[in-house]
């Protein structure tokens, strides 16, 4: 990246002309909302109404708001369960595709296809599969004479399991592609050398494949962490955040405060905390990527 | 290994197959009992019911809205980002570092954390239920910029230098060289942005309250909420909403996969 970067033009006006359309949109719809959001978080009042300055009251309230903490812990819990599962499933899929079995293109297509669905279609399919009494699983069980004793959306644990399954089904293919790119970067020489040394399959995996995938794995974990912080569609569509608030993550909670209770001040405060959290994670990710290069 | 691979593949495809088969069953018929699912009759009645213009499902309109929003967002993002990337990469000007850092900050801002102020802005401008509201906020400008800049950085200087000596202006260089040369990375970025836009739920859910302004991801759950026991008709709407995306995937599989390994952002 360092070489060949000498500029070919030195003209302020030309630069301005090329930058202007981008910067206008960018400042208007990205940078300004961050500032506006922070300022709103210091006020009280609903969307569209007169706002009064209240200082850090919203943030103080947040610290004692059980629903905020529950949505925060819910988000962390989802990171905890989804990150390892997505790494394992994505890696297994990538290894299977990379083995060049017969019909490997078909496998890759099958693994990746769910990612192309809209989250709304995904939500609908999984609700129909998992719902009590009339769902695919419930009916299939009952046709064998077994009654489904539990509900997939009835408790904290089952609710999150349902969201995890749906999310895995949806995004595992995406993560497979990342791992696949990583696998294809490993030089064949390494494996050939190992063959000469008489290494078995497991040894090759353990001492060549796994260390070489360290970078990709870190990236996948970071991305999944960030994606978990943005989790909204699946919970909104599949469990509706319930029962109670047990499957409500942060963005879902922001949605409820802002567009159900119309409290824009408090919603902005929670949003700002979300922004800071993700910015921090991205910064760490950025540092890691830079140190790798 | 074969067994394992194909077992997982079957598991991944099964829900999709179920969706397709169910959609071809009569409205109201049982699709959850497997023996009944695979037995005829198979009809197009559920599709007809979804597409009938009786005001509840506006599939055509939602698809059109999704296409309009997706195409305009993708086009503008790629075009504007390409210009900006060219300027930052190849033109010397004061304040370049500031602009570059400012755009890097954008990479760290999730749209989800600014929807509340964005909604406020859009309401103040009187944009509710309009294409303006659906299109302008939340475009993935920083991502497109960084990927295209990375590409333009790698172009050999001699090439552009030669064109400049021939007297080509900056715009001509962009038009004759940058645009055609970065076509493949632009294709990857475009497909990626289009998928994101096509699947976006949160933002259109907030600004499109009128049925006629909804995009597919918002319209589908709204439409399906009136069906409690009939699964065939909702499944037909799922199929109609998915077929364009699945077709695009089957046609451009290589580009899409390249785009993902290039961007690494979901």
Coordinates of C-alpha atoms in Angstrom, one line a residue:
Chain A
X1 CA 0.0 0.0 0.0
X2 CA 2.9 2.3 0.7
X3 CA 4.4 2.4 -2.8
X4 CA 3.0 4.3 -5.7
X5 CA 1.0 6.7 -3.6
X6 CA 2.3 9.9 -5.0
X7 CA -0.5 12.2 -6.0
X8 CA -1.0 13.0 -9.6
X9 CA -2.8 16.3 -9.1
X10 CA -2.3 19.1 -6.7
X11 CA -5.4 21.0 -6.9
X12 CA -7.7 22.0 -4.0
X13 CA -10.7 22.6 -6.2
X14 CA -10.5 19.4 -8.1
X15 CA -10.3 17.5 -4.8
X16 CA -13.2 19.4 -3.5
X17 CA -15.3 18.6 -6.5
X18 CA -14.6 14.9 -6.3
X19 CA -15.2 14.8 -2.5
X20 CA -18.2 17.0 -2.2
X21 CA -21.0 14.6 -3.1
X22 CA -19.7 12.0 -0.8
X23 CA -18.9 14.3 2.1
X24 CA -22.3 16.1 1.9
X25 CA -24.1 12.8 2.3
X26 CA -21.7 11.5 4.8
X27 CA -21.6 14.5 7.1
X28 CA -25.4 14.8 6.8
X29 CA -26.5 11.3 7.5
X30 CA -23.6 9.8 9.5
X31 CA -21.6 12.5 11.4
X32 CA -24.4 14.9 12.2
X33 CA -26.7 12.2 13.6
X34 CA -24.0 11.1 16.1
X35 CA -23.7 14.6 17.4
X36 CA -27.4 15.2 17.4
X37 CA -27.9 11.8 19.1
X38 CA -25.5 12.8 21.9
X39 CA -27.2 16.2 22.4
X40 CA -30.6 14.6 22.5
X41 CA -29.4 12.1 25.1
X42 CA -28.9 15.1 27.4
X43 CA -32.5 16.1 27.1
X44 CA -35.9 14.8 28.1
X45 CA -39.0 14.8 25.9
X46 CA -40.6 12.7 23.2
X47 CA -39.9 12.6 19.5
X48 CA -41.1 15.8 17.8
X49 CA -41.9 17.5 21.0
X50 CA -40.2 20.3 22.9
X51 CA -37.1 19.1 24.7
X52 CA -35.6 20.2 28.0
X53 CA -32.0 19.9 29.0
X54 CA -31.5 17.5 31.9
X55 CA -27.7 16.9 31.8
X56 CA -26.7 13.3 32.5
X57 CA -30.0 12.3 34.0
X58 CA -30.7 9.8 31.3
X59 CA -27.3 8.1 31.8
X60 CA -27.9 8.1 35.6
X61 CA -31.3 6.5 35.0
X62 CA -29.7 3.9 32.7
X63 CA -27.5 2.6 35.6
X64 CA -30.5 1.8 37.7
X65 CA -32.8 0.6 34.8
X66 CA -33.3 -3.1 35.2
X67 CA -34.6 -3.4 31.6
X68 CA -31.4 -1.8 30.3
X69 CA -29.2 -4.2 32.2
X70 CA -31.3 -7.2 31.2
X71 CA -31.0 -6.2 27.5
X72 CA -27.3 -5.6 28.0
X73 CA -26.7 -9.0 29.6
X74 CA -29.0 -10.6 27.0
X75 CA -26.7 -9.2 24.3
X76 CA -23.6 -10.4 26.1
X77 CA -25.2 -13.8 26.6
X78 CA -25.9 -14.1 22.8
X79 CA -22.3 -13.2 22.0
X80 CA -21.2 -15.9 24.4
X81 CA -23.3 -18.6 22.8
X82 CA -23.3 -17.5 19.2
X83 CA -19.6 -16.8 18.7
X84 CA -18.2 -20.2 19.5
X85 CA -21.0 -22.0 17.6
X86 CA -20.6 -19.8 14.5
X87 CA -16.8 -20.4 14.5
X88 CA -17.2 -24.2 14.8
X89 CA -20.1 -24.5 12.3
X90 CA -18.4 -22.1 9.8
X91 CA -15.1 -23.9 10.1
X92 CA -16.6 -27.4 9.7
X93 CA -18.4 -26.2 6.6
X94 CA -15.3 -24.6 5.2
X95 CA -13.2 -27.8 5.8
X96 CA -15.9 -29.9 4.1
X97 CA -16.0 -27.7 1.1
X98 CA -12.2 -27.4 1.0
X99 CA -11.8 -31.2 0.9
X100 CA -12.9 -31.0 -2.8
X101 CA -15.4 -33.8 -2.4
X102 CA -17.5 -34.7 -5.4
X103 CA -20.2 -32.0 -5.8
X104 CA -18.3 -29.5 -3.7
X105 CA -19.9 -26.6 -5.5
X106 CA -23.3 -28.0 -4.5
X107 CA -22.2 -28.2 -0.9
X108 CA -21.0 -24.6 -0.9
X109 CA -24.2 -23.4 -2.5
X110 CA -26.4 -25.3 0.0
X111 CA -24.4 -24.0 2.9
X112 CA -24.5 -20.4 1.7
X113 CA -28.0 -20.2 0.3
X114 CA -29.9 -19.3 3.6
X115 CA -27.7 -16.1 3.9
X116 CA -29.4 -14.7 0.8
X117 CA -32.8 -14.7 2.5
X118 CA -34.2 -11.6 4.0
X119 CA -34.4 -11.7 7.8
X120 CA -38.2 -11.5 7.6
X121 CA -38.4 -14.7 5.5
X122 CA -36.0 -16.3 7.9
X123 CA -38.1 -15.3 10.9
X124 CA -41.2 -16.5 9.3
X125 CA -39.8 -19.9 8.4
X126 CA -38.4 -20.5 11.8
X127 CA -41.6 -19.4 13.6
X128 CA -43.5 -22.0 11.5
X129 CA -41.0 -24.7 12.3
X130 CA -40.7 -24.0 16.0
X131 CA -44.1 -22.7 17.1
X132 CA -46.2 -24.7 19.5
X133 CA -49.1 -27.0 18.4
X134 CA -49.1 -26.0 14.7
X135 CA -45.3 -25.8 14.1
X136 CA -43.5 -28.3 12.0
X137 CA -41.6 -29.9 14.9
X138 CA -44.7 -30.1 17.1
X139 CA -46.8 -31.7 14.4
X140 CA -44.1 -34.1 13.4
X141 CA -43.7 -35.2 17.0
X142 CA -47.4 -35.6 17.5
X143 CA -47.7 -37.7 14.4
X144 CA -45.4 -40.1 16.2
X145 CA -47.7 -39.8 19.2
X146 CA -45.3 -37.6 21.2
X147 CA -46.6 -34.3 22.6
X148 CA -44.2 -31.4 22.6
X149 CA -44.1 -30.6 26.3
X150 CA -42.1 -27.4 26.0
X151 CA -42.4 -24.2 24.0
X152 CA -39.5 -23.0 21.9
X153 CA -40.5 -19.4 22.7
X154 CA -41.7 -20.0 26.3
X155 CA -38.6 -19.3 28.4
X156 CA -35.4 -17.4 28.4
X157 CA -33.3 -20.5 27.6
X158 CA -35.4 -21.9 24.9
X159 CA -36.1 -18.4 23.4
X160 CA -32.3 -17.8 23.0
X161 CA -31.8 -21.3 21.7
X162 CA -34.4 -20.7 19.0
X163 CA -32.7 -17.4 18.0
X164 CA -29.3 -19.1 18.0
X165 CA -30.5 -21.9 15.7
X166 CA -32.1 -19.5 13.3
X167 CA -29.0 -17.2 13.3
X168 CA -26.7 -20.1 12.8
X169 CA -28.7 -21.4 9.9
X170 CA -28.8 -18.0 8.4
X171 CA -25.2 -16.8 8.7
X172 CA -23.0 -19.9 9.0
X173 CA -22.5 -19.8 5.2
X174 CA -21.2 -16.3 5.4
X175 CA -18.6 -17.3 8.0
X176 CA -17.8 -20.4 6.0
X177 CA -16.7 -18.1 3.1
X178 CA -14.3 -16.2 5.5
X179 CA -12.8 -19.5 6.7
X180 CA -12.6 -20.8 3.1
X181 CA -10.6 -17.7 2.1
X182 CA -8.3 -18.4 5.0
X183 CA -7.9 -22.0 4.1
X184 CA -7.0 -21.2 0.6
X185 CA -4.2 -18.9 1.7
X186 CA -2.4 -21.8 3.4
X187 CA 0.5 -22.9 1.1
X188 CA 0.4 -26.5 -0.1
X189 CA 4.1 -26.8 0.6
X190 CA 3.4 -26.9 4.3
X191 CA 1.1 -30.0 3.9
X192 CA 3.6 -31.6 1.5
X193 CA 6.4 -31.2 4.0
X194 CA 4.2 -32.7 6.7
X195 CA 3.5 -35.6 4.4
X196 CA 7.2 -36.3 4.0
X197 CA 7.5 -36.2 7.8
X198 CA 4.8 -38.7 8.0
X199 CA 2.3 -36.6 9.8
X200 CA -1.3 -37.9 10.1
X201 CA -4.4 -36.0 9.3
X202 CA -5.0 -34.8 12.8
X203 CA -1.5 -33.6 13.3
X204 CA -1.7 -31.6 10.0
X205 CA -4.9 -30.0 11.1
X206 CA -3.6 -29.3 14.6
X207 CA -0.2 -27.9 13.7
X208 CA -0.7 -26.4 10.2
X209 CA -4.4 -25.6 9.6
X210 CA -5.3 -24.3 13.0
X211 CA -2.4 -21.9 13.6
X212 CA -2.8 -20.6 10.0
X213 CA -6.4 -19.8 10.7
X214 CA -5.8 -17.8 13.8
X215 CA -6.2 -14.4 12.0
X216 CA -9.5 -15.4 10.3
X217 CA -10.9 -16.8 13.5
X218 CA -10.2 -13.6 15.3
X219 CA -11.9 -11.7 12.6
X220 CA -14.9 -13.9 12.5
X221 CA -15.2 -13.6 16.3
X222 CA -15.0 -9.8 16.1
X223 CA -17.6 -9.6 13.4
X224 CA -19.9 -11.9 15.3
X225 CA -19.5 -9.9 18.4
X226 CA -20.4 -6.7 16.5
X227 CA -23.3 -8.4 14.7
X228 CA -24.6 -9.6 18.1
X229 CA -24.6 -6.0 19.4
X230 CA -26.7 -5.1 16.4
X231 CA -29.1 -8.0 16.9
X232 CA -32.7 -6.9 16.2
X233 CA -34.5 -8.7 13.4
X234 CA -34.4 -12.2 14.7
X235 CA -35.7 -11.3 18.2
X236 CA -38.3 -8.9 16.9
X237 CA -39.6 -11.5 14.4
X238 CA -39.2 -14.8 16.2
X239 CA -39.6 -14.3 19.9
X240 CA -40.9 -10.7 19.9
X241 CA -38.4 -10.2 22.7
X242 CA -40.4 -12.3 25.1
X243 CA -41.5 -13.9 27.3
X244 CA -41.4 -10.6 29.2
X245 CA -38.1 -9.0 28.3
X246 CA -36.1 -12.2 28.4
X247 CA -35.0 -12.2 24.8
X248 CA -34.8 -8.5 24.3
X249 CA -31.3 -7.4 23.2
X250 CA -30.0 -3.8 23.2
X251 CA -31.2 -2.6 19.8
X252 CA -34.6 -4.2 20.4
X253 CA -34.8 -2.3 23.7
X254 CA -33.8 1.0 22.0
X255 CA -36.5 0.4 19.5
X256 CA -39.0 -0.1 22.3
X257 CA -38.0 3.0 24.2
X258 CA -37.9 5.2 21.1
X259 CA -40.8 4.0 19.1
X260 CA -43.1 2.4 21.6
X261 CA -42.7 4.8 24.5
X262 CA -41.5 7.7 22.3
X263 CA -38.8 8.7 24.8
X264 CA -36.2 10.0 22.4
X265 CA -33.9 11.4 25.2
X266 CA -33.4 8.1 26.9
X267 CA -33.4 6.1 23.7
X268 CA -30.5 8.4 22.4
X269 CA -28.6 7.8 25.7
X270 CA -28.8 4.0 25.3
X271 CA -27.9 4.4 21.6
X272 CA -24.9 6.4 22.5
X273 CA -23.7 3.7 24.9
X274 CA -24.2 1.1 22.1
X275 CA -22.2 3.4 19.7
X276 CA -19.3 3.7 22.2
X277 CA -19.3 -0.1 22.8
X278 CA -19.1 -1.0 19.2
X279 CA -16.6 1.8 18.4
X280 CA -14.4 0.4 21.1
X281 CA -14.6 -3.1 19.7
X282 CA -13.9 -1.9 16.2
X283 CA -10.9 0.0 17.5
X284 CA -9.5 -3.2 19.0
X285 CA -10.2 -5.0 15.7
X286 CA -8.5 -2.2 13.8
X287 CA -5.5 -2.4 16.0
X288 CA -5.3 -6.2 15.6
X289 CA -5.6 -5.9 11.8
X290 CA -2.9 -3.3 11.7
X291 CA -0.5 -5.2 13.9
X292 CA -0.9 -8.2 11.6
X293 CA 0.2 -6.3 8.6
Chain B
X1 CA -16.9 -37.3 5.2
X2 CA -19.3 -37.4 2.3
X3 CA -22.1 -38.4 4.6
X4 CA -21.3 -35.6 7.0
X5 CA -21.1 -33.0 4.3
X6 CA -24.3 -34.0 2.6
X7 CA -26.1 -34.4 5.9
X8 CA -25.3 -30.8 6.8
X9 CA -26.2 -29.7 3.3
X10 CA -29.6 -31.4 3.6
X11 CA -30.1 -29.8 7.0
X12 CA -29.4 -26.4 5.5
X13 CA -31.6 -26.9 2.5
X14 CA -34.5 -28.6 4.3
X15 CA -36.2 -25.5 5.6
X16 CA -35.9 -23.9 2.1
X17 CA -37.4 -27.0 0.5
X18 CA -40.2 -27.0 3.0
X19 CA -40.9 -23.4 2.2
X20 CA -41.1 -24.1 -1.5
X21 CA -43.3 -27.2 -1.3
X22 CA -45.7 -25.6 1.2
X23 CA -46.2 -22.6 -1.1
X24 CA -47.5 -24.9 -3.7
X25 CA -50.2 -26.3 -1.5
X26 CA -53.8 -25.1 -1.3
X27 CA -54.4 -22.1 1.0
X28 CA -55.4 -23.4 4.4
X29 CA -54.1 -27.0 3.9
X30 CA -51.9 -28.7 6.4
X31 CA -48.2 -28.4 5.5
X32 CA -46.7 -29.4 8.8
X33 CA -47.6 -33.1 8.6
X34 CA -45.1 -34.6 6.3
X35 CA -47.3 -37.3 4.8
X36 CA -49.8 -34.6 3.8
X37 CA -47.1 -32.2 2.7
X38 CA -45.8 -34.5 -0.1
X39 CA -49.2 -35.7 -1.3
X40 CA -51.0 -33.8 -4.1
X41 CA -52.9 -31.6 -4.9
X42 CA -50.2 -29.0 -5.7
X43 CA -51.6 -25.7 -7.0
X44 CA -50.7 -22.1 -7.5
X45 CA -53.7 -20.9 -5.5
X46 CA -51.6 -19.6 -2.6
X47 CA -49.5 -17.5 -5.0
X48 CA -52.6 -16.2 -6.6
X49 CA -54.0 -15.3 -3.2
X50 CA -50.8 -13.4 -2.3
X51 CA -50.6 -11.5 -5.6
X52 CA -54.3 -10.6 -5.7
X53 CA -54.6 -6.8 -5.5
X54 CA -57.1 -6.7 -2.6
X55 CA -55.0 -4.3 -0.5
X56 CA -53.6 -6.6 2.2
X57 CA -50.5 -7.9 0.4
X58 CA -48.9 -5.5 -2.1
X59 CA -46.2 -7.9 -3.2
X60 CA -45.5 -6.1 -6.5
X61 CA -45.3 -2.8 -4.8
X62 CA -43.0 -4.0 -2.0
X63 CA -40.8 -5.7 -4.5
X64 CA -40.7 -2.5 -6.6
X65 CA -39.9 -0.4 -3.5
X66 CA -37.1 -2.8 -2.5
X67 CA -35.6 -2.7 -6.0
X68 CA -35.8 1.1 -6.2
X69 CA -34.2 1.6 -2.8
X70 CA -31.6 -1.1 -3.5
X71 CA -30.6 0.1 -6.9
X72 CA -30.5 3.8 -6.0
X73 CA -28.6 3.2 -2.8
X74 CA -26.1 1.0 -4.5
X75 CA -25.5 3.2 -7.5
X76 CA -25.1 6.4 -5.5
X77 CA -22.9 4.7 -2.8
X78 CA -20.5 3.2 -5.4
X79 CA -20.3 6.3 -7.6
X80 CA -19.8 8.9 -4.8
X81 CA -17.4 6.6 -3.0
X82 CA -15.4 6.0 -6.1
X83 CA -15.0 9.8 -6.7
X84 CA -14.0 10.4 -3.0
X85 CA -11.6 7.4 -3.0
X86 CA -9.9 8.7 -6.1
X87 CA -9.5 12.2 -4.6
X88 CA -8.1 10.9 -1.3
X89 CA -5.9 8.4 -3.1
X90 CA -4.5 10.5 -5.9
X91 CA -5.0 14.2 -5.4
X92 CA -2.9 16.2 -3.0
X93 CA -4.9 18.7 -0.8
X94 CA -4.8 20.1 2.6
X95 CA -6.9 18.4 5.3
X96 CA -6.7 15.0 3.7
X97 CA -5.8 13.3 6.9
X98 CA -8.8 14.8 8.7
X99 CA -11.1 13.6 6.0
X100 CA -9.6 10.2 6.0
X101 CA -9.9 9.8 9.8
X102 CA -13.5 11.2 9.7
X103 CA -14.4 8.4 7.3
X104 CA -12.7 5.8 9.4
X105 CA -14.8 6.9 12.3
X106 CA -17.8 6.1 10.2
X107 CA -16.7 2.5 9.9
X108 CA -17.2 2.2 13.6
X109 CA -20.7 3.7 13.8
X110 CA -23.4 1.1 13.5
X111 CA -26.5 2.4 11.8
X112 CA -28.5 0.9 14.6
X113 CA -27.0 3.4 17.1
X114 CA -28.1 6.4 15.1
X115 CA -31.6 5.5 14.0
X116 CA -33.2 7.6 16.7
X117 CA -31.6 10.9 15.6
X118 CA -32.0 9.9 12.0
X119 CA -35.7 9.3 12.5
X120 CA -36.0 12.7 14.2
X121 CA -34.3 14.4 11.2
X122 CA -36.4 12.6 8.7
X123 CA -39.6 13.5 10.5
X124 CA -38.5 17.2 10.8
X125 CA -37.9 17.3 7.1
X126 CA -41.3 15.9 6.4
X127 CA -39.8 12.9 4.7
X128 CA -41.9 10.2 6.5
X129 CA -43.3 7.6 4.1
X130 CA -41.1 8.7 1.2
X131 CA -38.4 7.3 -1.0
X132 CA -36.1 10.0 0.4
X133 CA -36.4 8.6 3.8
X134 CA -35.8 5.1 2.7
X135 CA -32.8 5.9 0.5
X136 CA -30.6 8.6 1.9
X137 CA -29.9 7.6 5.5
X138 CA -27.8 4.6 6.3
X139 CA -26.0 4.2 3.0
X140 CA -22.8 2.2 3.5
X141 CA -20.5 5.0 2.3
X142 CA -17.5 4.5 4.6
X143 CA -17.2 0.8 3.7
X144 CA -17.4 1.3 0.0
X145 CA -15.0 4.2 0.2
X146 CA -12.3 2.1 2.1
X147 CA -12.6 -0.8 -0.3
X148 CA -12.4 1.3 -3.4
X149 CA -9.6 3.4 -2.0
X150 CA -7.6 0.3 -1.3
X151 CA -8.0 -0.7 -4.9
X152 CA -7.1 2.7 -6.4
X153 CA -4.1 2.9 -4.1
X154 CA -2.7 -0.2 -5.9
X155 CA -3.0 1.1 -9.4
X156 CA 0.5 1.8 -10.9
X157 CA 1.3 5.5 -11.0
X158 CA 2.9 5.4 -14.5
X159 CA -0.4 4.6 -16.0
X160 CA -2.1 7.7 -14.6
X161 CA 1.0 9.8 -15.1
X162 CA 1.1 9.0 -18.7
X163 CA -2.5 10.0 -19.1
X164 CA -1.9 13.2 -17.3
X165 CA 1.1 14.1 -19.6
X166 CA -1.2 13.6 -22.5
X167 CA -3.2 16.4 -21.0
X168 CA -6.1 14.5 -19.5
X169 CA -7.9 16.3 -16.6
X170 CA -8.7 14.7 -13.3
X171 CA -12.3 13.8 -14.3
X172 CA -11.2 12.3 -17.6
X173 CA -8.7 10.2 -15.8
X174 CA -11.3 9.0 -13.4
X175 CA -13.7 8.3 -16.3
X176 CA -11.2 6.6 -18.7
X177 CA -9.0 4.8 -16.2
X178 CA -10.2 4.5 -12.6
X179 CA -13.8 3.6 -13.4
X180 CA -13.0 0.9 -16.0
X181 CA -10.1 -0.5 -14.0
X182 CA -11.9 -0.9 -10.7
X183 CA -14.9 -2.5 -12.3
X184 CA -14.4 -5.9 -10.7
X185 CA -14.0 -4.5 -7.2
X186 CA -17.0 -2.2 -7.8
X187 CA -19.1 -5.1 -8.8
X188 CA -18.2 -6.9 -5.6
X189 CA -19.0 -3.9 -3.5
X190 CA -22.2 -3.3 -5.4
X191 CA -23.6 -6.8 -4.9
X192 CA -22.7 -6.6 -1.3
X193 CA -24.4 -3.2 -0.7
X194 CA -27.4 -4.3 -2.7
X195 CA -27.9 -7.4 -0.5
X196 CA -27.6 -5.4 2.6
X197 CA -30.1 -2.9 1.4
X198 CA -32.4 -5.6 0.2
X199 CA -32.4 -7.2 3.6
X200 CA -32.6 -4.1 5.7
X201 CA -35.4 -4.3 8.2
X202 CA -34.9 -1.8 11.1
X203 CA -34.8 1.5 9.2
X204 CA -37.6 0.9 6.6
X205 CA -39.7 -0.5 9.5
X206 CA -39.4 2.9 11.2
X207 CA -40.0 5.2 8.3
X208 CA -42.5 3.3 6.2
X209 CA -45.7 3.1 8.1
X210 CA -47.9 3.3 5.0
X211 CA -48.4 -0.1 3.3
X212 CA -47.6 1.3 -0.1
X213 CA -44.2 2.6 1.0
X214 CA -43.0 -0.7 2.7
X215 CA -40.1 -2.7 1.4
X216 CA -40.3 -6.5 1.3
X217 CA -38.7 -7.1 4.7
X218 CA -41.3 -4.8 6.3
X219 CA -44.2 -5.9 4.2
X220 CA -43.8 -9.6 4.7
X221 CA -44.3 -9.8 8.5
X222 CA -47.0 -7.2 8.3
X223 CA -48.9 -9.3 5.8
X224 CA -48.3 -12.6 7.6
X225 CA -49.5 -11.3 10.9
X226 CA -53.1 -11.9 9.9
X227 CA -52.5 -15.6 9.2
X228 CA -52.5 -17.7 12.3
X229 CA -53.1 -21.3 11.2
X230 CA -52.8 -21.1 7.4
X231 CA -49.1 -21.6 6.5
X232 CA -49.4 -22.1 2.8
X233 CA -50.2 -18.5 1.9
X234 CA -47.5 -16.9 4.1
X235 CA -45.0 -19.5 2.6
X236 CA -46.0 -18.4 -0.9
X237 CA -45.2 -14.8 0.0
X238 CA -41.9 -16.0 1.5
X239 CA -41.1 -17.7 -1.8
X240 CA -42.0 -14.6 -3.9
X241 CA -39.8 -12.5 -1.6
X242 CA -36.8 -14.9 -1.8
X243 CA -36.8 -16.0 -5.5
X244 CA -35.1 -12.8 -6.8
X245 CA -32.4 -12.9 -4.2
X246 CA -31.8 -16.6 -4.7
X247 CA -31.7 -16.2 -8.5
X248 CA -29.2 -13.3 -8.1
X249 CA -27.1 -15.6 -5.9
X250 CA -27.1 -18.5 -8.3
X251 CA -26.2 -16.2 -11.2
X252 CA -23.4 -14.2 -9.4
X253 CA -22.2 -16.7 -6.9
X254 CA -18.6 -16.1 -7.7
X255 CA -18.8 -12.4 -7.4
X256 CA -20.8 -12.6 -4.2
X257 CA -18.3 -14.9 -2.6
X258 CA -15.4 -12.8 -3.7
X259 CA -17.2 -9.7 -2.4
X260 CA -17.6 -11.3 1.1
X261 CA -14.0 -12.4 1.4
X262 CA -13.0 -8.9 0.3
X263 CA -15.1 -6.9 2.7
X264 CA -15.5 -9.2 5.6
X265 CA -18.2 -7.1 7.0
X266 CA -21.8 -8.2 7.8

